[in-house]
mmCIF file of N, CA and C and ligand atoms in Angstrom:
data_model
loop_
_atom_site.group_PDB
_atom_site.id
_atom_site.type_symbol
_atom_site.label_atom_id
_atom_site.label_comp_id
_atom_site.label_asym_id
_atom_site.label_seq_id
_atom_site.Cartn_x
_atom_site.Cartn_y
_atom_site.Cartn_z
ATOM 1 N N MET A 22 0.740 -1.030 -0.079
ATOM 2 C CA MET A 22 0.002 0.108 0.049
ATOM 3 C C MET A 22 0.856 1.332 -0.199
ATOM 4 N N THR A 23 0.435 1.969 -0.950
ATOM 5 C CA THR A 23 1.351 3.397 -0.879
ATOM 6 C C THR A 23 0.863 4.320 0.459
ATOM 7 N N ARG A 24 1.882 5.412 0.724
ATOM 8 C CA ARG A 24 1.796 6.120 1.849
ATOM 9 C C ARG A 24 0.296 6.647 1.588
ATOM 10 N N GLU A 25 0.093 7.058 -0.080
ATOM 11 C CA GLU A 25 -1.236 7.868 0.145
ATOM 12 C C GLU A 25 -2.785 6.855 0.408
ATOM 13 N N GLU A 26 -2.363 5.770 0.344
ATOM 14 C CA GLU A 26 -3.653 4.759 -0.082
ATOM 15 C C GLU A 26 -3.355 4.704 1.528
ATOM 16 N N LEU A 27 -2.879 4.788 2.300
ATOM 17 C CA LEU A 27 -2.361 4.081 3.878
ATOM 18 C C LEU A 27 -3.583 5.237 4.840
ATOM 19 N N LYS A 28 -2.544 6.619 4.294
ATOM 20 C CA LYS A 28 -3.826 7.729 4.506
ATOM 21 C C LYS A 28 -4.944 8.055 4.290
ATOM 22 N N ALA A 29 -5.278 7.445 3.162
ATOM 23 C CA ALA A 29 -6.931 7.517 2.667
ATOM 24 C C ALA A 29 -7.583 6.343 3.521
ATOM 25 N N ALA A 30 -6.893 5.228 4.053
ATOM 26 C CA ALA A 30 -7.830 4.108 4.392
ATOM 27 C C ALA A 30 -7.976 4.646 6.110
ATOM 28 N N ALA A 31 -7.290 5.759 6.536
ATOM 29 C CA ALA A 31 -7.417 6.082 7.893
ATOM 30 C C ALA A 31 -8.950 7.187 7.584
ATOM 31 N N ILE A 32 -8.309 7.812 6.829
ATOM 32 C CA ILE A 32 -9.343 8.980 6.477
ATOM 33 C C ILE A 32 -11.171 8.717 6.440
ATOM 34 N N ALA A 33 -10.831 6.949 5.677
ATOM 35 C CA ALA A 33 -12.371 6.595 5.277
ATOM 36 C C ALA A 33 -13.078 5.542 6.761
ATOM 37 N N MET A 34 -11.830 5.396 7.769
ATOM 38 C CA MET A 34 -12.297 4.954 9.154
ATOM 39 C C MET A 34 -13.071 5.745 9.881
ATOM 40 N N LEU A 35 -12.841 7.818 9.599
ATOM 41 C CA LEU A 35 -13.199 8.399 9.997
ATOM 42 C C LEU A 35 -15.207 8.531 10.322
ATOM 43 N N ASP A 36 -15.583 7.887 9.428
ATOM 44 C CA ASP A 36 -16.781 7.704 8.986
ATOM 45 C C ASP A 36 -17.486 6.406 10.003
ATOM 46 N N ARG A 37 -16.617 5.598 10.384
ATOM 47 C CA ARG A 37 -16.997 4.350 11.104
ATOM 48 C C ARG A 37 -16.935 4.703 12.797
ATOM 49 N N ALA A 38 -16.571 5.863 12.893
ATOM 50 C CA ALA A 38 -16.309 6.029 14.239
ATOM 51 C C ALA A 38 -17.726 6.098 15.319
ATOM 52 N N TYR A 39 -17.605 5.849 16.087
ATOM 53 C CA TYR A 39 -19.030 5.864 17.201
ATOM 54 C C TYR A 39 -18.439 6.726 18.227
ATOM 55 N N VAL A 40 -19.012 7.987 18.414
ATOM 56 C CA VAL A 40 -18.363 9.246 19.127
ATOM 57 C C VAL A 40 -19.476 9.858 19.267
ATOM 58 N N PRO A 41 -20.628 9.515 19.860
ATOM 59 C CA PRO A 41 -21.964 10.694 20.372
ATOM 60 C C PRO A 41 -21.371 10.912 21.231
ATOM 61 N N TYR A 42 -20.518 10.902 22.229
ATOM 62 C CA TYR A 42 -19.965 11.529 23.665
ATOM 63 C C TYR A 42 -19.037 12.779 23.331
ATOM 64 N N SER A 43 -18.186 12.838 22.498
ATOM 65 C CA SER A 43 -17.140 13.729 22.137
ATOM 66 C C SER A 43 -17.087 14.294 20.904
ATOM 67 N N HIS A 44 -18.288 13.670 20.114
ATOM 68 C CA HIS A 44 -18.085 14.536 18.803
ATOM 69 C C HIS A 44 -16.435 14.626 17.824
ATOM 70 N N PHE A 45 -15.750 13.721 18.233
ATOM 71 C CA PHE A 45 -14.099 14.111 17.776
ATOM 72 C C PHE A 45 -13.991 12.468 17.028
ATOM 73 N N PRO A 46 -14.379 12.321 16.274
ATOM 74 C CA PRO A 46 -14.123 10.745 15.306
ATOM 75 C C PRO A 46 -12.594 11.081 14.777
ATOM 76 N N VAL A 47 -11.458 9.932 15.039
ATOM 77 C CA VAL A 47 -10.379 9.383 14.836
ATOM 78 C C VAL A 47 -10.558 8.046 13.852
ATOM 79 N N GLY A 48 -9.996 8.300 13.142
ATOM 80 C CA GLY A 48 -9.517 7.038 11.841
ATOM 81 C C GLY A 48 -7.991 6.662 11.921
ATOM 82 N N ALA A 49 -7.571 5.214 12.013
ATOM 83 C CA ALA A 49 -6.440 4.596 11.986
ATOM 84 C C ALA A 49 -6.123 3.801 10.611
ATOM 85 N N ALA A 50 -5.291 3.585 10.194
ATOM 86 C CA ALA A 50 -4.626 2.221 9.636
ATOM 87 C C ALA A 50 -3.300 1.896 9.368
ATOM 88 N N LEU A 51 -3.185 0.536 10.159
ATOM 89 C CA LEU A 51 -1.813 0.383 10.528
ATOM 90 C C LEU A 51 -1.039 -0.346 9.621
ATOM 91 N N GLU A 52 0.154 -0.275 9.071
ATOM 92 C CA GLU A 52 1.060 -1.232 8.148
ATOM 93 C C GLU A 52 2.054 -2.153 8.844
ATOM 94 N N CYS A 53 1.616 -3.310 8.410
ATOM 95 C CA CYS A 53 2.531 -4.326 8.765
ATOM 96 C C CYS A 53 3.841 -4.630 7.786
ATOM 97 N N ALA A 54 4.853 -5.196 8.052
ATOM 98 C CA ALA A 54 5.946 -5.253 7.516
ATOM 99 C C ALA A 54 5.746 -5.406 5.714
ATOM 100 N N ASP A 55 4.833 -6.666 5.634
ATOM 101 C CA ASP A 55 4.681 -7.005 4.332
ATOM 102 C C ASP A 55 3.411 -6.163 3.705
ATOM 103 N N GLY A 56 3.033 -5.278 4.090
ATOM 104 C CA GLY A 56 2.154 -4.513 3.841
ATOM 105 C C GLY A 56 0.747 -4.972 4.108
ATOM 106 N N THR A 57 0.537 -5.532 4.678
ATOM 107 C CA THR A 57 -0.775 -5.700 5.080
ATOM 108 C C THR A 57 -1.466 -4.755 6.139
ATOM 109 N N VAL A 58 -2.365 -4.136 6.299
ATOM 110 C CA VAL A 58 -3.474 -3.122 6.747
ATOM 111 C C VAL A 58 -4.429 -3.752 7.775
ATOM 112 N N PHE A 59 -4.300 -2.773 9.202
ATOM 113 C CA PHE A 59 -5.554 -3.079 10.014
ATOM 114 C C PHE A 59 -5.684 -1.604 10.434
ATOM 115 N N THR A 60 -7.132 -1.770 10.192
ATOM 116 C CA THR A 60 -7.794 -0.528 10.234
ATOM 117 C C THR A 60 -8.733 -0.260 11.625
ATOM 118 N N GLY A 61 -8.821 1.433 12.134
ATOM 119 C CA GLY A 61 -9.776 1.330 13.310
ATOM 120 C C GLY A 61 -10.324 2.493 13.256
ATOM 121 N N CYS A 62 -11.271 2.477 14.628
ATOM 122 C CA CYS A 62 -11.940 3.592 15.020
ATOM 123 C C CYS A 62 -12.124 3.918 16.041
ATOM 124 N N ASN A 63 -12.387 5.240 16.594
ATOM 125 C CA ASN A 63 -12.692 5.194 17.911
ATOM 126 C C ASN A 63 -13.940 4.688 18.112
ATOM 127 N N VAL A 64 -14.230 4.210 19.787
ATOM 128 C CA VAL A 64 -15.406 3.520 19.685
ATOM 129 C C VAL A 64 -15.989 3.896 21.381
ATOM 130 N N GLU A 65 -16.622 4.904 21.690
ATOM 131 C CA GLU A 65 -17.120 5.492 22.721
ATOM 132 C C GLU A 65 -18.124 4.769 23.215
ATOM 133 N N ASN A 66 -18.138 4.777 24.568
ATOM 134 C CA ASN A 66 -19.256 4.337 25.671
ATOM 135 C C ASN A 66 -20.130 5.350 26.551
ATOM 136 N N ALA A 67 -21.128 4.686 27.136
ATOM 137 C CA ALA A 67 -21.580 5.573 28.427
ATOM 138 C C ALA A 67 -21.255 5.602 29.241
ATOM 139 N N VAL A 68 -20.341 4.915 29.620
ATOM 140 C CA VAL A 68 -19.422 4.727 30.597
ATOM 141 C C VAL A 68 -17.988 5.052 29.483
ATOM 142 N N TYR A 69 -17.668 6.205 30.354
ATOM 143 C CA TYR A 69 -16.701 7.000 29.266
ATOM 144 C C TYR A 69 -15.436 5.995 29.296
ATOM 145 N N PRO A 70 -14.423 5.427 30.088
ATOM 146 C CA PRO A 70 -13.303 4.936 29.914
ATOM 147 C C PRO A 70 -13.796 3.836 29.668
ATOM 148 N N ALA A 71 -14.941 3.195 29.143
ATOM 149 C CA ALA A 71 -14.629 1.722 28.474
ATOM 150 C C ALA A 71 -14.897 1.856 27.120
ATOM 151 N N GLY A 72 -14.386 3.328 26.447
ATOM 152 C CA GLY A 72 -13.953 3.486 25.069
ATOM 153 C C GLY A 72 -12.928 3.149 24.936
ATOM 154 N N ILE A 73 -12.707 2.977 23.479
ATOM 155 C CA ILE A 73 -10.942 3.030 22.736
ATOM 156 C C ILE A 73 -10.913 3.759 21.914
ATOM 157 N N CYS A 74 -9.425 3.912 21.951
ATOM 158 C CA CYS A 74 -8.821 5.196 20.914
ATOM 159 C C CYS A 74 -9.044 4.035 19.779
ATOM 160 N N ALA A 75 -8.747 5.202 18.230
ATOM 161 C CA ALA A 75 -9.024 4.072 16.946
ATOM 162 C C ALA A 75 -7.584 3.563 16.821
ATOM 163 N N GLU A 76 -6.525 4.167 17.435
ATOM 164 C CA GLU A 76 -5.498 3.502 17.247
ATOM 165 C C GLU A 76 -4.601 2.228 18.049
ATOM 166 N N ARG A 77 -5.542 2.355 19.003
ATOM 167 C CA ARG A 77 -5.699 0.621 20.167
ATOM 168 C C ARG A 77 -6.793 -0.373 19.368
ATOM 169 N N ASN A 78 -7.671 0.362 18.909
ATOM 170 C CA ASN A 78 -8.231 -0.540 17.960
ATOM 171 C C ASN A 78 -7.835 -1.534 16.988
ATOM 172 N N ALA A 79 -7.026 -0.250 16.231
ATOM 173 C CA ALA A 79 -6.385 -1.346 14.932
ATOM 174 C C ALA A 79 -5.016 -2.180 15.603
ATOM 175 N N ILE A 80 -4.596 -1.870 16.502
ATOM 176 C CA ILE A 80 -3.222 -2.442 16.876
ATOM 177 C C ILE A 80 -3.947 -3.898 17.656
ATOM 178 N N PHE A 81 -5.124 -3.734 18.524
ATOM 179 C CA PHE A 81 -5.561 -4.990 18.841
ATOM 180 C C PHE A 81 -6.159 -6.173 18.051
ATOM 181 N N HIS A 82 -6.548 -4.860 16.865
ATOM 182 C CA HIS A 82 -7.243 -6.096 16.124
ATOM 183 C C HIS A 82 -5.927 -6.647 15.534
ATOM 184 N N ALA A 83 -4.947 -5.973 14.978
ATOM 185 C CA ALA A 83 -3.737 -7.033 14.140
ATOM 186 C C ALA A 83 -3.350 -7.675 15.152
ATOM 187 N N VAL A 84 -2.927 -7.657 16.581
ATOM 188 C CA VAL A 84 -2.666 -8.338 17.838
ATOM 189 C C VAL A 84 -3.247 -10.321 17.505
ATOM 190 N N ALA A 85 -4.678 -9.503 17.548
ATOM 191 C CA ALA A 85 -5.461 -10.717 17.527
ATOM 192 C C ALA A 85 -5.671 -11.508 16.316
ATOM 193 N N GLU A 86 -4.772 -10.817 15.353
ATOM 194 C CA GLU A 86 -4.805 -11.477 13.939
ATOM 195 C C GLU A 86 -3.434 -12.061 13.918
ATOM 196 N N GLY A 87 -2.544 -12.350 14.873
ATOM 197 C CA GLY A 87 -1.282 -12.853 15.142
ATOM 198 C C GLY A 87 0.083 -11.702 14.553
ATOM 199 N N ARG A 88 -0.468 -10.467 14.299
ATOM 200 C CA ARG A 88 0.616 -9.332 13.557
ATOM 201 C C ARG A 88 1.250 -8.664 15.061
ATOM 202 N N THR A 89 2.631 -8.891 14.729
ATOM 203 C CA THR A 89 2.711 -7.395 15.502
ATOM 204 C C THR A 89 4.265 -6.767 14.953
ATOM 205 N N ASP A 90 4.310 -6.840 13.530
ATOM 206 C CA ASP A 90 5.485 -6.312 13.267
ATOM 207 C C ASP A 90 4.771 -4.821 12.331
ATOM 208 N N PHE A 91 4.745 -4.108 13.083
ATOM 209 C CA PHE A 91 4.138 -2.875 12.612
ATOM 210 C C PHE A 91 5.000 -1.639 12.238
ATOM 211 N N VAL A 92 4.968 -1.230 10.915
ATOM 212 C CA VAL A 92 6.142 -0.360 10.515
ATOM 213 C C VAL A 92 5.737 0.738 10.498
ATOM 214 N N ARG A 93 4.326 1.316 10.372
ATOM 215 C CA ARG A 93 3.634 2.629 10.128
ATOM 216 C C ARG A 93 2.023 2.805 10.548
ATOM 217 N N ILE A 94 1.883 3.924 11.176
ATOM 218 C CA ILE A 94 0.719 4.033 11.013
ATOM 219 C C ILE A 94 0.030 5.653 11.147
ATOM 220 N N ALA A 95 -0.861 5.620 10.072
ATOM 221 C CA ALA A 95 -1.800 6.724 9.984
ATOM 222 C C ALA A 95 -3.098 7.001 10.963
ATOM 223 N N ILE A 96 -3.022 8.028 11.274
ATOM 224 C CA ILE A 96 -3.761 8.860 11.940
ATOM 225 C C ILE A 96 -4.714 9.782 11.679
ATOM 226 N N ALA A 97 -6.322 9.895 11.232
ATOM 227 C CA ALA A 97 -6.994 10.871 11.217
ATOM 228 C C ALA A 97 -7.945 11.594 11.701
ATOM 229 N N GLY A 98 -8.053 13.020 11.675
ATOM 230 C CA GLY A 98 -8.952 13.442 12.507
ATOM 231 C C GLY A 98 -9.587 14.309 11.933
ATOM 232 N N ARG A 99 -10.808 14.933 12.108
ATOM 233 C CA ARG A 99 -11.043 16.604 11.323
ATOM 234 C C ARG A 99 -11.122 17.547 12.273
ATOM 235 N N SER A 100 -9.788 17.780 12.801
ATOM 236 C CA SER A 100 -9.532 19.261 13.126
ATOM 237 C C SER A 100 -8.484 19.746 12.532
ATOM 238 N N GLU A 101 -8.129 21.513 13.006
ATOM 239 C CA GLU A 101 -6.963 21.941 12.287
ATOM 240 C C GLU A 101 -5.992 21.144 12.548
ATOM 241 N N ASP A 102 -5.798 21.044 13.743
ATOM 242 C CA ASP A 102 -4.274 20.614 13.846
ATOM 243 C C ASP A 102 -3.932 18.870 13.735
ATOM 244 N N TYR A 103 -3.109 18.386 13.751
ATOM 245 C CA TYR A 103 -2.611 17.008 13.483
ATOM 246 C C TYR A 103 -3.259 16.249 14.855
ATOM 247 N N CYS A 104 -3.809 15.111 14.103
ATOM 248 C CA CYS A 104 -4.556 14.290 15.466
ATOM 249 C C CYS A 104 -3.218 13.299 16.009
ATOM 250 N N PHE A 105 -2.735 13.660 16.582
ATOM 251 C CA PHE A 105 -1.415 13.181 17.558
ATOM 252 C C PHE A 105 -2.554 12.053 18.371
ATOM 253 N N PRO A 106 -1.619 10.906 18.868
ATOM 254 C CA PRO A 106 -1.960 9.599 19.596
ATOM 255 C C PRO A 106 -1.860 9.823 20.854
ATOM 256 N N CYS A 107 -2.474 9.713 21.656
ATOM 257 C CA CYS A 107 -2.812 10.277 22.773
ATOM 258 C C CYS A 107 -1.700 9.057 24.015
ATOM 259 N N GLY A 108 -1.385 9.651 25.081
ATOM 260 C CA GLY A 108 0.007 9.136 25.605
ATOM 261 C C GLY A 108 0.077 7.232 25.850
ATOM 262 N N ILE A 109 -1.550 6.796 26.250
ATOM 263 C CA ILE A 109 -1.756 5.593 26.146
ATOM 264 C C ILE A 109 -1.725 4.974 25.202
ATOM 265 N N CYS A 110 -2.188 5.171 23.745
ATOM 266 C CA CYS A 110 -1.891 4.403 22.673
ATOM 267 C C CYS A 110 -0.161 4.671 22.096
ATOM 268 N N ARG A 111 0.125 5.560 22.403
ATOM 269 C CA ARG A 111 2.160 5.751 22.565
ATOM 270 C C ARG A 111 2.697 4.630 23.075
ATOM 271 N N GLN A 112 2.157 4.327 24.327
ATOM 272 C CA GLN A 112 2.569 3.436 25.185
ATOM 273 C C GLN A 112 2.266 1.996 24.498
ATOM 274 N N VAL A 113 1.171 2.004 23.901
ATOM 275 C CA VAL A 113 0.749 0.362 23.116
ATOM 276 C C VAL A 113 1.747 0.459 21.934
ATOM 277 N N MET A 114 1.605 1.588 21.217
ATOM 278 C CA MET A 114 2.753 1.097 20.058
ATOM 279 C C MET A 114 3.943 0.884 20.078
ATOM 280 N N LYS A 115 5.024 1.381 21.381
ATOM 281 C CA LYS A 115 6.188 0.806 22.033
ATOM 282 C C LYS A 115 6.256 -0.273 22.250
ATOM 283 N N GLU A 116 5.093 -1.079 23.159
ATOM 284 C CA GLU A 116 5.025 -1.972 23.119
ATOM 285 C C GLU A 116 5.367 -3.075 21.805
ATOM 286 N N PHE A 117 5.231 -2.713 20.890
ATOM 287 C CA PHE A 117 5.324 -3.684 19.671
ATOM 288 C C PHE A 117 6.525 -3.189 18.609
ATOM 289 N N ALA A 118 6.056 -1.898 18.461
ATOM 290 C CA ALA A 118 7.167 -1.171 17.463
ATOM 291 C C ALA A 118 7.467 -0.141 17.566
ATOM 292 N N PRO A 119 8.838 -0.064 18.505
ATOM 293 C CA PRO A 119 9.452 1.092 18.847
ATOM 294 C C PRO A 119 10.041 2.008 17.924
ATOM 295 N N GLU A 120 9.824 1.458 16.682
ATOM 296 C CA GLU A 120 10.623 2.116 15.274
ATOM 297 C C GLU A 120 9.351 2.540 14.758
ATOM 298 N N LEU A 121 8.397 2.688 15.186
ATOM 299 C CA LEU A 121 6.961 2.645 14.119
ATOM 300 C C LEU A 121 7.116 4.553 14.013
ATOM 301 N N GLU A 122 7.064 4.246 12.722
ATOM 302 C CA GLU A 122 6.793 5.720 12.196
ATOM 303 C C GLU A 122 5.048 6.430 12.075
ATOM 304 N N VAL A 123 4.843 7.704 12.813
ATOM 305 C CA VAL A 123 3.221 7.764 13.221
ATOM 306 C C VAL A 123 3.107 8.949 12.315
ATOM 307 N N ILE A 124 1.893 9.083 11.280
ATOM 308 C CA ILE A 124 1.622 9.911 10.230
ATOM 309 C C ILE A 124 0.468 10.382 11.156
ATOM 310 N N CYS A 125 0.477 11.783 11.743
ATOM 311 C CA CYS A 125 -0.756 12.062 12.012
ATOM 312 C C CYS A 125 -1.110 13.645 10.809
ATOM 313 N N LEU A 126 -2.588 13.245 10.414
ATOM 314 C CA LEU A 126 -3.629 14.146 9.767
ATOM 315 C C LEU A 126 -4.280 14.970 10.629
ATOM 316 N N ASN A 127 -4.492 16.048 9.254
ATOM 317 C CA ASN A 127 -5.200 16.788 10.296
ATOM 318 C C ASN A 127 -6.994 16.989 8.776
ATOM 319 N N LYS A 128 -7.475 17.893 8.895
ATOM 320 C CA LYS A 128 -8.918 17.588 8.369
ATOM 321 C C LYS A 128 -8.439 17.853 6.942
ATOM 322 N N ASP A 129 -7.632 18.889 6.706
ATOM 323 C CA ASP A 129 -7.223 18.504 5.287
ATOM 324 C C ASP A 129 -6.558 17.580 4.731
ATOM 325 N N GLY A 130 -5.935 16.168 5.144
ATOM 326 C CA GLY A 130 -5.374 15.149 4.876
ATOM 327 C C GLY A 130 -3.802 15.683 5.095
ATOM 328 N N GLN A 131 -3.361 16.830 5.327
ATOM 329 C CA GLN A 131 -1.680 17.373 5.098
ATOM 330 C C GLN A 131 -1.259 16.446 6.502
ATOM 331 N N GLU A 132 -0.446 15.916 6.105
ATOM 332 C CA GLU A 132 0.489 15.314 7.107
ATOM 333 C C GLU A 132 1.553 15.753 8.471
ATOM 334 N N LEU A 133 1.739 15.443 9.151
ATOM 335 C CA LEU A 133 2.887 15.465 9.971
ATOM 336 C C LEU A 133 3.707 14.275 10.413
ATOM 337 N N ALA A 134 4.879 13.748 10.093
ATOM 338 C CA ALA A 134 5.180 12.462 10.344
ATOM 339 C C ALA A 134 6.221 12.749 11.565
ATOM 340 N N LEU A 135 6.066 11.863 12.378
ATOM 341 C CA LEU A 135 7.377 11.589 13.538
ATOM 342 C C LEU A 135 7.529 10.013 13.945
ATOM 343 N N PRO A 136 8.771 10.097 14.216
ATOM 344 C CA PRO A 136 8.956 8.542 14.667
ATOM 345 C C PRO A 136 8.613 8.292 16.102
ATOM 346 N N LEU A 137 8.292 7.383 16.665
ATOM 347 C CA LEU A 137 7.375 7.244 18.154
ATOM 348 C C LEU A 137 8.254 7.684 18.999
ATOM 349 N N LYS A 138 9.581 7.265 18.650
ATOM 350 C CA LYS A 138 11.087 7.807 19.694
ATOM 351 C C LYS A 138 10.534 9.306 19.988
ATOM 352 N N GLU A 139 10.314 10.002 19.056
ATOM 353 C CA GLU A 139 9.867 11.497 19.225
ATOM 354 C C GLU A 139 8.741 11.634 20.093
ATOM 355 N N LEU A 140 8.074 11.180 19.622
ATOM 356 C CA LEU A 140 6.617 10.882 20.640
ATOM 357 C C LEU A 140 6.708 10.937 21.892
ATOM 358 N N LEU A 141 7.793 9.685 22.235
ATOM 359 C CA LEU A 141 7.494 8.879 23.410
ATOM 360 C C LEU A 141 8.903 8.776 23.859
ATOM 361 N N PRO A 142 9.787 9.837 24.570
ATOM 362 C CA PRO A 142 10.788 9.762 24.647
ATOM 363 C C PRO A 142 11.242 8.963 25.905
ATOM 364 N N HIS A 143 12.270 8.392 26.388
ATOM 365 C CA HIS A 143 12.500 7.632 27.625
ATOM 366 C C HIS A 143 11.345 7.091 28.009
ATOM 367 N N GLY A 144 10.674 6.177 27.217
ATOM 368 C CA GLY A 144 9.365 5.188 27.643
ATOM 369 C C GLY A 144 9.789 3.861 28.314
ATOM 370 N N PHE A 145 8.819 3.939 28.861
ATOM 371 C CA PHE A 145 8.734 2.524 29.654
ATOM 372 C C PHE A 145 8.598 1.148 29.126
ATOM 373 N N ASP A 146 9.444 0.314 29.170
ATOM 374 C CA ASP A 146 9.232 -0.990 28.544
ATOM 375 C C ASP A 146 9.429 -1.968 29.292
ATOM 376 N N SER A 147 9.612 -3.678 28.573
ATOM 377 C CA SER A 147 9.798 -4.577 29.290
ATOM 378 C C SER A 147 11.154 -4.780 29.929
ATOM 379 N N THR A 148 12.051 -3.948 29.298
ATOM 380 C CA THR A 148 13.254 -4.443 30.001
ATOM 381 C C THR A 148 13.508 -3.885 31.461
ATOM 382 N N PHE A 149 12.601 -3.121 31.576
ATOM 383 C CA PHE A 149 12.596 -2.258 33.061
ATOM 384 C C PHE A 149 12.163 -3.297 34.266
ATOM 385 N N LEU A 150 11.474 -4.216 33.983
ATOM 386 C CA LEU A 150 10.656 -5.399 34.744
ATOM 387 C C LEU A 150 12.305 -6.542 35.040
ATOM 388 N N PRO A 151 11.561 -6.910 36.646
ATOM 389 C CA PRO A 151 12.429 -7.789 36.790
ATOM 390 C C PRO A 151 11.739 -9.273 36.003
ATOM 391 N N LYS A 152 13.164 -9.891 35.644
ATOM 392 C CA LYS A 152 13.017 -10.979 35.117
ATOM 393 C C LYS A 152 12.243 -11.969 35.504
ATOM 394 N N GLU A 153 12.025 -12.051 36.795
ATOM 395 C CA GLU A 153 10.996 -13.384 37.411
ATOM 396 C C GLU A 153 10.504 -12.934 38.673
HETATM 397 N N1 THU B 213 -8.720 9.565 20.350
HETATM 398 C C1 THU B 213 -8.563 8.561 19.598
HETATM 399 O O1 THU B 213 -9.262 7.750 18.923
HETATM 400 N N2 THU B 213 -6.737 8.655 19.460
HETATM 401 C C2 THU B 213 -6.425 9.641 19.702
HETATM 402 O O2 THU B 213 -5.112 9.582 19.937
HETATM 403 C C3 THU B 213 -6.818 10.960 20.693
HETATM 404 C C4 THU B 213 -8.468 10.383 20.807
HETATM 405 C C5 THU B 213 -10.495 9.543 20.885
HETATM 406 C C6 THU B 213 -10.877 9.107 21.853
HETATM 407 C C7 THU B 213 -12.261 9.341 22.151
HETATM 408 O O3 THU B 213 -13.278 8.680 21.464
HETATM 409 C C8 THU B 213 -12.244 11.113 21.247
HETATM 410 O O4 THU B 213 -11.278 10.878 20.942
HETATM 411 C C9 THU B 213 -12.036 12.353 22.340
HETATM 412 O O5 THU B 213 -11.020 11.877 23.143
#
C-alpha cells in the first residue's frame, strides 16, 4: 500500500467512528512489514472509560490476528491541528514497534510524520521489569 493509500484508509475510517459523546472521530490505518493493513476507529461508551481510541482498536485487531510487525500508522482526525496519538496509545505502540513511524493527519489530509521515539522519549518498556 502506498503512503497515500494508507492515509486514505485512515481517513475512510472516520465515518465508522462511534463518537456520540465527544463528537471527535478518529480513524487509524496500521501497516505491517509485508504491507498488510489493519484499520480502526474510536468507539465510545456511555461509561466513558470503556471507550477505545482508533489506534489501539487497530493495534489490538492486528495482535488478535497474530501480527505485531508494525512499520507505520496513519491517524486521521477532523481538526485543524494534526491528530496526535494519546499517551496510552503511544505506550501501546512502543510495546510492539518502538521504531514505528506515526503519520498524523489534519482535516485537510495534510500530514506531520514523526518517529514514535520522538513522541514518547524515555518511555517505559519490559526491560525495566524484573526477569522473574
Ligand atoms: N481519540 C482517539 O481515538 N485517538 C487519539 O489518539 C486521541 C483521542 C479519541 C478518544 C475519544 O473517543 C475521542 O477521541 C476524544 O478524546
